[in-house]
Amino acid sequence: MNYKKIVLPIIVFFISITISAQKTAIYTNSLKEYNHAVELYQNKAFVAAQQKFNTIKNDFDNSSELKANCEYFAANCAIRLGQRNSDDLMQQFVDKYPTSTKRNSAFIDVADYYYKVGKYSYAAKWYKKVNTTNLTLKQEEDYNFKYAYSLFINKNYSAAKNYFLNLLDSQEYGAQAKYYYGFIAYNQDDYETADKYLGEVEEDTSFKKDVSYYLADMNFKLGKFQIAIDKGEPLLEKSRGLEHSEISKIVGESYFNLQKYEEAIPHLKNYKGKRGKWNNTDYYLLGYSFYKQNDFDNAVSNFNKIIGGNNAVAQNAYYHLAECYLKLEKRQEALNAFRNAANMEFEPEIKKDAWLNYAKLSYEIGNPYKSVPDVLQEYIELHPNSTHKEEINDLIISAYITSKDYKGALEFLQNKKSAKERALYQKVAFYRGTELFTEGNYDLAKESFESSLTIPLDPTFTAKATFWKGESNYRLNNFIDALADFKDFSSNYEASKTTEFKHLNYNIAYALFKQKEYGQATDEFKKYINKNTDDKIRKNDSYLRIADGYFVNSNYSSAISFYNKAIDMNGIDGDYAQFQKAICYGLTGNENLKIDELNSFLNKYLRSTYRDDAYYVLGNSYIKKGNNQLAIDSFDKLISNYKRSPLVSKALLKKGLIYYNSDQNNQALATYKTVVNRFPNTSEAKQAIKDSRQIYVDLGRVDEYAAWVKDIDFINVSDAELDNDMYESAEKQYLQNNHNKSISSFKKYLQNFPRGLHTLQAHFYLAQSLFSENKHNETIPHYKNVIDQQQNEFTESALSRLALVHLENNNWQSAIPVLERLESEADLPQNITFAQSNLMKGYYESKNYSKAVNYAEMVLRGAKLETRVKSDAHIIIARSAIKTNNEDKARNAYKEVEKIASGELKAEALYYDAYFENKDGSYRVSNQIVQKIASDYSAYKYWAAKGLLIMANNYYELNDAYQATYILESVIKNFSQFDDVVEKATSDLNKIKTEQAKTNESIKN
């Protein structure tokens, strides 16, 4: 037992010795590998070193410094190899070994590595972790500069500034620290500090170029413009590209601020802008420099690139732009620029002065956006204490008159009491009357002339108002009043000085003629002819009316003499004169001359509306001469060629009479029955029945007559007396103009005798009575009843009136067929003209443009046309051409419209004149025309607005983007009621802004 106890310790010791020896060997080997790994690291074999360190680190105890070193070096290799988790590995090392001697050097080493390879954000991150307590002075300076520079590069200027501050006196880093410290101060607008430190390194070749730029810019910002110039100009010779551009800007603006505009211009022009774009301020500086040099063209070309500006610079620019335009005599352009400046609040004095100029210019040239009187009144409202108030007030009234807004002028003057304003009221009321008269509104025109006459201050206007009141009464069929007005006019001592006086006798003559005072009318027509030999149309017409007067008074030889005078003039209504001349021969008993004249007429006037009358009268003359066959031939030509003539039924009746008188009873009966069948319920039909009865009686075939009459529904022998009595009662009321009573009486007649003897007349007279009482829509079924029957004496009048009712209702679908019938069936030239002139409008409204043009051209071929009808015809041709893209035809047609139109049609014609000039590239001419619309026809807003679209395009083509955009923006703002105009303006504006934004960074599209 003792033996065992002694042996055991010996064995334990041996084992311990053996184990210790093994550990020493392992450690020695690991240390060797560690040193090898370090050697690899130092030789920059970072992949192999990292593998070694990761392999051997587990050979060391956790508390071993060597193990900590292995993890440090492995993480460092990961950083140098750019591995994704490198930062995490280093952070793990720091966290795992907080007491490691490598901890601080790890921060510095990693930061220095990132600094060296230019990854300054990573460098700053790790420099921030460094503890500088145990660093040497040299190490601390290195650390401060590298950390400061890393912060600087990452634009963390505030933090960087503190570290550069510590190096300002450093022998190694002092110059760089001053440069960066000065730059940071410059960047933070601390120009005093920047000037100090940048100035200290200005001569250092490493910084000289940059420092000089900063000092130039800094002195510019400090308002030390001459110093900025002195610092900047020397740099220009060697600088290029963006640097040259920026220095040019500093130098140019410095000269500008020193009011050395000539020197500023080349430098301002050399500035290339930010990313190749200027802004509104850049354009303003160069524009103003040119402006101060009186180079207004170049000033405009820069000012007008300032688009959409809304600050004090823009307000100044627009005001000076307006002044430049005035210097260049571009008043319309100046108007827009003044208006823009006046609408801004930044500089009150500029606003006020711009407003005054805008108001006065509006008066001088017109205003396309707003009526001139409204502009002037707005100025007074905004500046009630202006020294120009009285002047502007005077302009307001004048502006109403100049812009032809007579209605607005009357409203403005309504309650004004001064003698000057009352005199103006007299004139404006007269002008308003003539305007309404031209529009065909004779009732309101008469009221305006009467208003003018209530203030008879100016004898000339009193005379003219009296004359035109007479004209209005004449158009309203108030012939007695018209005559009185014309005579009052003639007694006014100023009348002879007016243009109206020249035709006074003519007007008086017609007023008398319409009252059937033919003798007096003839005397007045003769006086007119003796005084006015140059007006061929009125002279010709006077001959005709004199002849008519003699004709009515049975002085046929005198009538023939004057009809011959009219024929000799070869003027209007020559066919009428020759026809009437033939009638006169017949009335003097000279049937042979009558027949010769009628045959001559028929051979000469192949398209006359009196041909059916001529055949009828000729037939009657042949009857008188006993030449029945020639009579029948004449009646047959009428019946076959003019089927819708109201004389057809009469011609048939005459033929029947010829057959009856020549014992051709069967032919007579056949002819009479034709009358009854084709023209039922007419007086001719009733006469035909009466004459047929006599033939049947003569032939002893009364039973045939009774059987025939029994089937004629408008003949009721038993009710005839009652029928006649009731009709005659209604007709009596109609003839006495008791329209209300005639309406009820005719309605009662038609109710009792819907197919009576007089239903045709009853329907027509009932319609006429209803029309007279302004119950126009109620006339439709009655006029329709008349026109639905065979041609009769009322057909033409019924067609004319029914067409008028449909036109009043704007019912083209119903109007067109009625107008077509009126055109083909009418005898009166004025009805034919009425039909054709409205057919052209109807077909245009129905989009049948070819027919519209055909009718318009047909209307224009008429010799005796009112100016208004001519104007309507040309406008239909023009509009149809536009709709069918025939612009050449449209151009010519609108030129014709422009010559004769007034009011809105004139504005439309001018618009297209501007449109075509724009198409031709005549942009300035086009603008002048648009300005005329604004000046003279501003009341017609739609055409004014469309004209502005053309004006905007003109300006853009003339390289004036400011005018173009301003006009389009104004159109969008002021003409919202016209959707098509606003849509086009918006589209055009977007296109221009998109294009201009390529060179002007201030434009936001």
Short mmCIF file of N, CA and C in Angstrom, two decimals, residues 104 107-108 127-135:
data_model
loop_
_atom_site.label_atom_id
_atom_site.label_comp_id
_atom_site.label_asym_id
_atom_site.label_seq_id
_atom_site.Cartn_x
_atom_site.Cartn_y
_atom_site.Cartn_z
N ASN A 104 -7.75 51.95 -30.90
CA ASN A 104 -7.68 53.30 -31.44
C ASN A 104 -6.99 53.31 -32.81
N PHE A 107 -9.35 52.40 -35.55
CA PHE A 107 -10.15 53.52 -36.07
C PHE A 107 -9.34 54.33 -37.06
N ILE A 108 -8.11 54.64 -36.67
CA ILE A 108 -7.27 55.51 -37.50
C ILE A 108 -6.88 54.80 -38.79
N TYR A 127 -13.07 58.31 -38.56
CA TYR A 127 -12.32 59.34 -37.83
C TYR A 127 -13.11 59.81 -36.62
N LYS A 128 -14.40 59.81 -36.73
CA LYS A 128 -15.26 60.28 -35.64
C LYS A 128 -15.08 59.41 -34.39
N LYS A 129 -14.67 58.14 -34.57
CA LYS A 129 -14.55 57.20 -33.44
C LYS A 129 -13.21 57.34 -32.71
N VAL A 130 -12.25 58.04 -33.32
CA VAL A 130 -10.88 58.11 -32.79
C VAL A 130 -10.84 58.91 -31.48
N ASN A 131 -10.04 58.42 -30.55
CA ASN A 131 -9.74 59.14 -29.30
C ASN A 131 -8.36 59.79 -29.49
N THR A 132 -8.33 61.12 -29.48
CA THR A 132 -7.08 61.83 -29.80
C THR A 132 -6.20 62.07 -28.58
N THR A 133 -6.59 61.56 -27.44
CA THR A 133 -5.89 61.89 -26.18
C THR A 133 -4.41 61.51 -26.24
N ASN A 134 -4.13 60.33 -26.74
CA ASN A 134 -2.75 59.84 -26.69
C ASN A 134 -1.99 60.04 -28.01
N LEU A 135 -2.57 60.87 -28.90
CA LEU A 135 -1.89 61.10 -30.18
C LEU A 135 -0.78 62.12 -30.00
#
